[in-house]
Coordinates of C-alpha atoms in Angstrom, one line a residue:
X1399 CA -174.9 -14.2 -67.4
X1400 CA -171.4 -15.6 -67.7
X1401 CA -171.3 -19.0 -69.3
X1402 CA -168.9 -21.9 -68.7
X1403 CA -166.1 -22.0 -71.2
X1404 CA -166.8 -24.6 -73.9
X1405 CA -164.6 -27.7 -74.0
X1406 CA -162.2 -27.6 -76.9
X1407 CA -162.3 -30.7 -79.1
X1408 CA -160.6 -31.8 -82.3
X1409 CA -161.7 -34.3 -84.9
X1410 CA -159.2 -36.9 -86.3
X1411 CA -160.8 -38.2 -89.4
X1412 CA -163.5 -36.4 -91.4
X1413 CA -165.5 -39.1 -93.1
X1414 CA -169.1 -40.0 -92.6
X1415 CA -169.0 -40.1 -88.7
X1416 CA -166.6 -37.1 -88.4
X1417 CA -168.8 -34.9 -90.6
X1418 CA -171.9 -36.0 -88.7
X1419 CA -170.3 -35.3 -85.4
X1420 CA -169.3 -31.8 -86.5
X1421 CA -172.8 -31.1 -87.9
X1422 CA -174.5 -32.5 -84.8
X1423 CA -172.3 -30.2 -82.7
X1424 CA -173.3 -27.1 -84.7
X1425 CA -177.0 -28.1 -84.8
X1426 CA -177.0 -28.4 -81.0
X1427 CA -175.4 -24.9 -80.8
X1428 CA -174.1 -23.5 -77.6
X1429 CA -176.0 -26.1 -75.7
X1430 CA -173.5 -28.7 -76.9
X1431 CA -170.8 -27.1 -74.7
X1432 CA -168.0 -27.7 -77.2
X1433 CA -165.8 -25.6 -79.4
X1434 CA -164.3 -27.5 -82.3
X1435 CA -160.8 -26.1 -83.0
X1436 CA -159.3 -28.5 -85.6
X1437 CA -160.0 -31.2 -88.1
X1438 CA -157.3 -33.6 -89.2
X1439 CA -157.9 -35.4 -92.6
X1440 CA -155.9 -36.0 -95.7
X1441 CA -158.6 -34.7 -98.0
X1442 CA -157.9 -31.4 -99.8
X1443 CA -159.5 -28.2 -98.5
X1444 CA -161.9 -27.9 -101.4
X1445 CA -163.3 -31.4 -100.6
X1446 CA -163.5 -30.7 -96.9
X1447 CA -165.5 -27.5 -97.5
X1448 CA -167.8 -29.0 -100.2
X1449 CA -168.6 -32.2 -98.2
X1450 CA -169.3 -30.0 -95.1
X1451 CA -171.8 -27.9 -97.1
X1452 CA -173.5 -30.6 -99.0
X1453 CA -174.4 -34.1 -97.8
X1454 CA -176.4 -36.6 -100.0
X1455 CA -177.9 -38.2 -96.9
X1456 CA -178.5 -35.4 -94.4
X1457 CA -178.9 -32.5 -96.8
X1458 CA -177.3 -29.0 -96.9
X1459 CA -175.4 -27.8 -93.8
X1460 CA -177.8 -25.4 -91.9
X1461 CA -175.3 -22.6 -91.7
X1462 CA -172.4 -20.8 -93.4
X1463 CA -169.3 -22.6 -94.5
X1464 CA -166.3 -21.0 -96.2
X1465 CA -162.5 -21.3 -96.5
X1466 CA -159.8 -18.8 -95.5
X1467 CA -156.3 -20.3 -95.8
X1468 CA -156.1 -23.3 -93.6
X1469 CA -159.2 -22.4 -91.7
X1470 CA -162.7 -23.7 -92.3
X1471 CA -165.1 -20.9 -91.1
X1472 CA -168.3 -22.5 -89.9
X1473 CA -170.9 -19.9 -88.8
X1474 CA -168.1 -17.6 -88.1
X1475 CA -166.1 -20.1 -86.1
X1476 CA -162.5 -20.8 -87.3
X1477 CA -161.8 -24.5 -87.5
X1478 CA -158.1 -25.2 -88.4
X1479 CA -157.8 -28.0 -91.0
X1480 CA -154.7 -30.2 -90.6
X1481 CA -153.4 -32.9 -93.0
X1482 CA -151.3 -35.3 -91.0
X1483 CA -151.2 -39.0 -91.8
X1484 CA -150.3 -40.0 -88.3
X1485 CA -151.4 -38.9 -84.8
X1486 CA -147.8 -38.0 -83.8
X1487 CA -147.7 -35.6 -86.7
X1488 CA -149.8 -33.1 -84.8
X1489 CA -148.9 -31.2 -81.6
X1490 CA -152.3 -31.7 -79.9
X1491 CA -151.3 -29.8 -76.8
X1492 CA -150.6 -26.6 -78.9
X1493 CA -154.2 -26.7 -80.0
X1494 CA -155.3 -26.5 -76.4
X1495 CA -157.8 -29.4 -76.9
X1496 CA -159.5 -31.1 -74.0
X1497 CA -160.4 -34.1 -76.1
X1498 CA -159.6 -35.7 -79.5
X1499 CA -162.6 -37.4 -81.2
X1500 CA -161.0 -40.2 -83.2
X1501 CA -163.4 -40.7 -86.1
X1502 CA -161.2 -42.2 -88.7
X1503 CA -161.8 -45.8 -87.6
X1504 CA -158.2 -46.6 -88.2
X1505 CA -157.0 -47.2 -84.6
X1506 CA -158.0 -50.2 -82.5
X1507 CA -155.3 -50.9 -79.9
X1508 CA -153.9 -49.2 -76.7
X1509 CA -150.6 -48.7 -78.6
X1510 CA -152.6 -46.7 -81.2
X1511 CA -154.2 -44.6 -78.5
X1512 CA -150.9 -44.0 -76.8
X1513 CA -149.6 -42.4 -80.0
X1514 CA -152.2 -39.6 -79.5
X1515 CA -151.4 -39.2 -75.9
X1516 CA -147.6 -39.1 -76.6
X1517 CA -148.3 -36.3 -79.1
X1518 CA -150.0 -34.2 -76.5
X1519 CA -153.7 -35.2 -76.5
X1520 CA -155.0 -35.2 -73.0
X1521 CA -157.6 -37.9 -73.7
X1522 CA -159.2 -39.6 -76.7
X1523 CA -162.7 -40.8 -77.5
X1524 CA -162.8 -43.4 -80.2
X1525 CA -165.8 -43.8 -82.6
X1526 CA -165.1 -47.5 -83.0
X1527 CA -164.9 -50.5 -80.7
X1528 CA -161.3 -51.4 -79.7
X1529 CA -159.7 -54.7 -80.4
X1530 CA -160.1 -55.9 -76.8
X1531 CA -161.1 -54.7 -73.3
X1532 CA -157.4 -54.3 -72.5
X1533 CA -157.0 -51.8 -75.3
X1534 CA -159.2 -49.1 -73.8
X1535 CA -159.9 -47.7 -70.3
X1536 CA -163.6 -47.8 -70.8
X1537 CA -166.2 -48.7 -73.5
X1538 CA -169.3 -46.5 -73.0
X1539 CA -172.9 -46.9 -74.2
X1540 CA -174.7 -43.7 -73.2
X1541 CA -177.8 -44.4 -71.2
X1542 CA -176.3 -47.6 -69.8
X1543 CA -172.9 -47.2 -68.2
X1544 CA -171.6 -43.6 -68.6
X1545 CA -171.7 -43.2 -64.8
X1546 CA -168.9 -45.7 -64.5
X1547 CA -166.5 -43.0 -65.8
X1548 CA -164.2 -41.8 -63.0
X1549 CA -162.5 -39.0 -64.8
X1550 CA -159.1 -40.8 -64.8
X1551 CA -159.6 -42.5 -68.1
X1552 CA -157.6 -41.3 -71.1
X1553 CA -158.7 -43.7 -73.8
X1554 CA -162.5 -44.3 -74.1
X1555 CA -164.5 -46.0 -76.8
X1556 CA -168.0 -45.1 -77.9
X1557 CA -168.6 -48.7 -79.0
X1558 CA -170.5 -49.0 -82.3
X1559 CA -173.8 -47.9 -83.7
X1560 CA -175.2 -51.4 -83.5
X1561 CA -174.1 -51.8 -79.9
X1562 CA -175.6 -48.5 -78.9
X1563 CA -178.9 -49.7 -80.4
X1564 CA -178.9 -53.2 -78.9
X1565 CA -177.4 -52.9 -75.4
X1566 CA -180.0 -50.6 -73.9
X1567 CA -182.8 -52.9 -75.2
X1568 CA -181.2 -56.1 -74.0
X1569 CA -180.4 -54.6 -70.6
X1570 CA -183.9 -53.3 -70.2
X1571 CA -185.6 -56.6 -71.1
X1572 CA -183.1 -58.7 -69.1
X1573 CA -184.0 -56.7 -66.0
X1574 CA -187.7 -56.8 -66.7
X1575 CA -188.4 -60.4 -67.8
X1576 CA -185.0 -62.1 -67.9
X1577 CA -183.1 -63.3 -71.0
X1578 CA -181.7 -66.8 -71.4
X1579 CA -180.5 -66.7 -75.0
X1580 CA -180.3 -64.0 -77.6
X1581 CA -179.8 -64.1 -81.4
X1582 CA -179.4 -60.8 -83.4
X1583 CA -179.4 -60.1 -87.1
X1584 CA -178.2 -56.6 -88.0
X1585 CA -179.8 -55.4 -91.2
X1586 CA -177.3 -52.6 -92.1
X1587 CA -177.1 -50.0 -94.8
X1588 CA -174.2 -50.1 -97.2
X1589 CA -170.9 -48.8 -95.9
X1590 CA -167.7 -47.3 -97.4
X1591 CA -165.9 -50.6 -97.3
X1592 CA -168.2 -51.8 -100.1
X1593 CA -167.7 -50.9 -103.8
X1594 CA -170.4 -49.4 -105.9
X1595 CA -169.5 -51.8 -108.7
X1596 CA -167.7 -55.2 -108.2
X1597 CA -164.1 -54.6 -107.1
X1598 CA -161.3 -56.2 -105.1
X1599 CA -161.5 -56.2 -101.3
X1600 CA -158.5 -57.0 -99.1
X1601 CA -160.1 -59.6 -96.9
X1602 CA -163.7 -60.5 -97.7
X1603 CA -164.8 -62.0 -101.0
X1604 CA -168.4 -61.1 -100.4
X1605 CA -167.4 -57.4 -100.1
X1606 CA -166.0 -57.5 -103.6
X1607 CA -169.6 -57.3 -104.8
X1608 CA -171.6 -54.2 -105.7
X1609 CA -173.1 -52.7 -102.6
X1610 CA -176.3 -51.6 -104.5
X1611 CA -177.1 -54.8 -106.3
X1612 CA -177.2 -57.4 -103.5
X1613 CA -178.0 -58.2 -99.9
X1614 CA -174.6 -59.2 -98.6
X1615 CA -173.8 -61.2 -95.4
X1616 CA -170.8 -59.8 -93.6
X1617 CA -168.9 -60.6 -90.4
X1618 CA -169.8 -58.7 -87.2
X1619 CA -168.3 -58.4 -83.7
X1620 CA -171.6 -57.3 -82.3
X1621 CA -172.1 -60.3 -79.9
X1622 CA -168.6 -59.9 -78.4
X1623 CA -169.2 -56.1 -78.1
X1624 CA -172.4 -56.7 -76.2
X1625 CA -170.8 -59.2 -73.9
X1626 CA -168.2 -56.6 -72.9
X1627 CA -171.0 -54.3 -71.7
X1628 CA -173.4 -57.0 -70.5
X1629 CA -171.1 -59.8 -69.2
X1630 CA -174.2 -61.5 -67.6
X1631 CA -175.1 -62.5 -71.2
X1632 CA -171.6 -64.0 -72.0
X1633 CA -171.8 -67.2 -73.9
X1634 CA -175.5 -66.8 -74.5
X1635 CA -175.7 -64.4 -77.4
X1636 CA -174.9 -64.7 -81.1
X1637 CA -175.1 -62.2 -83.9
X1638 CA -174.8 -62.0 -87.7
X1639 CA -175.1 -59.1 -90.1
X1640 CA -176.3 -58.4 -93.7
X1641 CA -175.7 -55.3 -95.7
X1642 CA -178.6 -54.0 -97.8
X1643 CA -178.6 -51.6 -100.7
X1644 CA -179.7 -48.5 -98.9
X1645 CA -177.6 -45.4 -98.1
X1646 CA -178.5 -44.9 -94.4
X1647 CA -180.7 -46.2 -91.5
X1648 CA -180.4 -49.8 -90.2
X1649 CA -182.2 -52.1 -87.9
X1650 CA -181.7 -54.9 -85.4
X1651 CA -183.9 -58.0 -85.5
X1652 CA -183.5 -59.4 -82.0
X1653 CA -184.8 -62.9 -81.0
X1654 CA -184.7 -63.7 -77.3
X1655 CA -185.6 -66.7 -75.2
X1656 CA -186.9 -65.2 -71.9
X1657 CA -186.8 -66.5 -68.3
X1658 CA -190.4 -65.4 -67.6
X1659 CA -193.6 -66.0 -69.6
X1660 CA -194.6 -63.0 -71.5
X1661 CA -196.6 -61.7 -74.5
X1662 CA -196.4 -59.0 -77.1
X1663 CA -198.4 -56.4 -75.2
X1664 CA -196.2 -56.8 -72.1
X1665 CA -193.0 -56.5 -74.1
X1666 CA -194.3 -53.4 -75.9
X1667 CA -195.4 -51.9 -72.6
X1668 CA -191.9 -52.3 -71.1
X1669 CA -190.4 -50.7 -74.2
X1670 CA -192.9 -47.9 -74.4
X1671 CA -192.6 -46.9 -70.8
X1672 CA -188.8 -46.9 -71.0
X1673 CA -189.0 -44.5 -74.0
X1674 CA -191.2 -42.1 -72.1
X1675 CA -189.5 -42.0 -68.7
X1676 CA -186.3 -43.1 -67.0
X1677 CA -182.7 -43.1 -68.1
X1678 CA -183.5 -44.1 -71.7
X1679 CA -185.9 -41.2 -72.4
X1680 CA -184.5 -39.3 -75.3
X1681 CA -182.3 -42.2 -76.3
X1682 CA -185.0 -44.8 -77.0
X1683 CA -188.0 -44.1 -79.1
X1684 CA -191.2 -46.1 -79.6
X1685 CA -193.6 -46.2 -82.6
X1686 CA -196.6 -48.1 -83.6
X1687 CA -196.9 -46.5 -87.1
X1688 CA -196.2 -48.4 -90.3
X1689 CA -192.8 -46.9 -91.0
X1690 CA -190.1 -47.6 -93.6
X1691 CA -186.4 -47.1 -92.9
X1692 CA -186.1 -43.8 -94.6
X1693 CA -188.5 -42.3 -92.1
X1694 CA -185.6 -42.4 -89.5
X1695 CA -183.0 -40.6 -91.5
X1696 CA -181.4 -37.9 -89.3
X1697 CA -183.1 -39.4 -86.2
X1698 CA -180.9 -38.8 -83.1
X1699 CA -182.1 -41.7 -81.0
X1700 CA -180.0 -44.8 -80.3
X1701 CA -182.9 -47.1 -81.1
X1702 CA -186.5 -46.7 -82.3
X1703 CA -188.6 -49.7 -81.3
X1704 CA -191.1 -50.7 -84.0
X1705 CA -193.9 -52.1 -81.9
X1706 CA -195.8 -53.3 -85.0
X1707 CA -193.1 -55.9 -85.4
X1708 CA -193.0 -57.4 -81.9
X1709 CA -193.8 -61.1 -81.9
X1710 CA -194.0 -63.7 -79.2
X1711 CA -194.1 -67.5 -80.0
X1712 CA -195.3 -69.6 -77.1
X1713 CA -194.7 -67.8 -73.8
X1714 CA -191.0 -67.3 -74.0
X1715 CA -189.7 -66.7 -77.5
X1716 CA -189.7 -63.0 -78.2
X1717 CA -188.8 -61.1 -81.4
X1718 CA -188.5 -57.3 -81.7
X1719 CA -187.2 -54.9 -84.3
X1720 CA -185.5 -51.6 -83.6
X1721 CA -184.5 -49.0 -86.2
X1722 CA -181.5 -46.7 -85.9
X1723 CA -179.7 -44.0 -88.0
X1724 CA -176.3 -45.6 -88.0
X1725 CA -174.7 -42.2 -88.7
X1726 CA -176.7 -39.5 -87.0
X1727 CA -177.8 -41.4 -83.9
X1728 CA -174.2 -42.6 -83.3
X1729 CA -172.8 -39.1 -83.9
X1730 CA -175.1 -37.7 -81.3
X1731 CA -174.0 -40.4 -78.8
X1732 CA -170.4 -39.4 -79.4
X1733 CA -171.3 -35.9 -78.2
X1734 CA -173.2 -37.2 -75.3
X1735 CA -170.4 -39.4 -74.1
X1736 CA -167.8 -36.7 -74.8
X1737 CA -169.8 -34.2 -72.7
X1738 CA -170.2 -36.6 -69.8
X1739 CA -166.5 -37.7 -70.1
X1740 CA -165.2 -34.2 -70.0
X1741 CA -167.5 -33.0 -67.2
X1742 CA -166.2 -35.9 -65.1
X1743 CA -162.5 -35.6 -66.1
X1744 CA -162.1 -31.8 -66.3
X1745 CA -165.1 -29.9 -64.8
X1746 CA -165.0 -26.2 -65.8
X1747 CA -165.1 -23.4 -63.3
X1748 CA -163.8 -20.6 -65.6
X1749 CA -166.3 -18.7 -67.6
X1750 CA -166.6 -16.5 -70.6
X1751 CA -169.3 -14.0 -71.7
X1752 CA -171.9 -15.2 -74.1
X1753 CA -172.1 -13.5 -77.5
X1754 CA -175.1 -11.5 -76.5
X1755 CA -173.4 -10.2 -73.4
X1756 CA -170.3 -9.2 -75.3
X1757 CA -172.5 -7.2 -77.7

């Protein structure tokens, strides 16, 4: 049977998120509905190939990767590797891309996004929150508000991994039992803005300290990011973050003062039912087993509720804990949002034969 032509996408930035997005795309296979045509990163080709094949966190790439000139062949697919320091250094239109996945984390304003559009990109999906609501046409958390996309947007943000974990949970519980106030602590694995041994940092003295010797409080924009998506909680939510000496997988410790009286069994029932049916199925998971963080490495869910950690003090002070793979879960949401975005903006009617039919 003829199959719809896959959407053509390019990656700008090939660090942790960029490589996870590419790997998730190939692990999904044809069902992903994408063809990756280019990667832009300043790394040399040997490093691009090596870091695609071998990953200390997610293991070896489950396929064939080799280099031929400026092309990275992945399972027989040629992905052109570019090395431009700026968006305008690439003629995105000549690549025929439907979407640029901006995974460098270096661009945060509408002016930054416009540089991609001026260079021929038809639309851009950012892997980071933008500086303000005015800097993007939409910020999307898949499972919550992807249906607000009209197809006219050209600059869209995929929010952050912590926002993708927290927003579905808060929205769900606010609708079920009502939330008056919320306090969140992000317990986050070390990131690439932290040194392995003590070293200078351009803005944060705490981040001069070794990532693997301390638990380190850091600043976070999580509360403001949640308020953008759940304005009904504006002024009633606060957040803080600590980095811990692990390589991957993080969690949110969420404390809520509720409108209605409740207890731990009711809270867990709400979360369990949402994980098994409805719009959050496949995005939210639920467990009662005695897990540790490493159990959720390479887990594609946005949030995994640890029911063993649910606590209720009095009738209205609720505390829950939710795990998330801050790399792999987020990379999968990038693909989910990209697919919905492109289906809305540029639905395909042209087809191509599948590989089996061509043979």
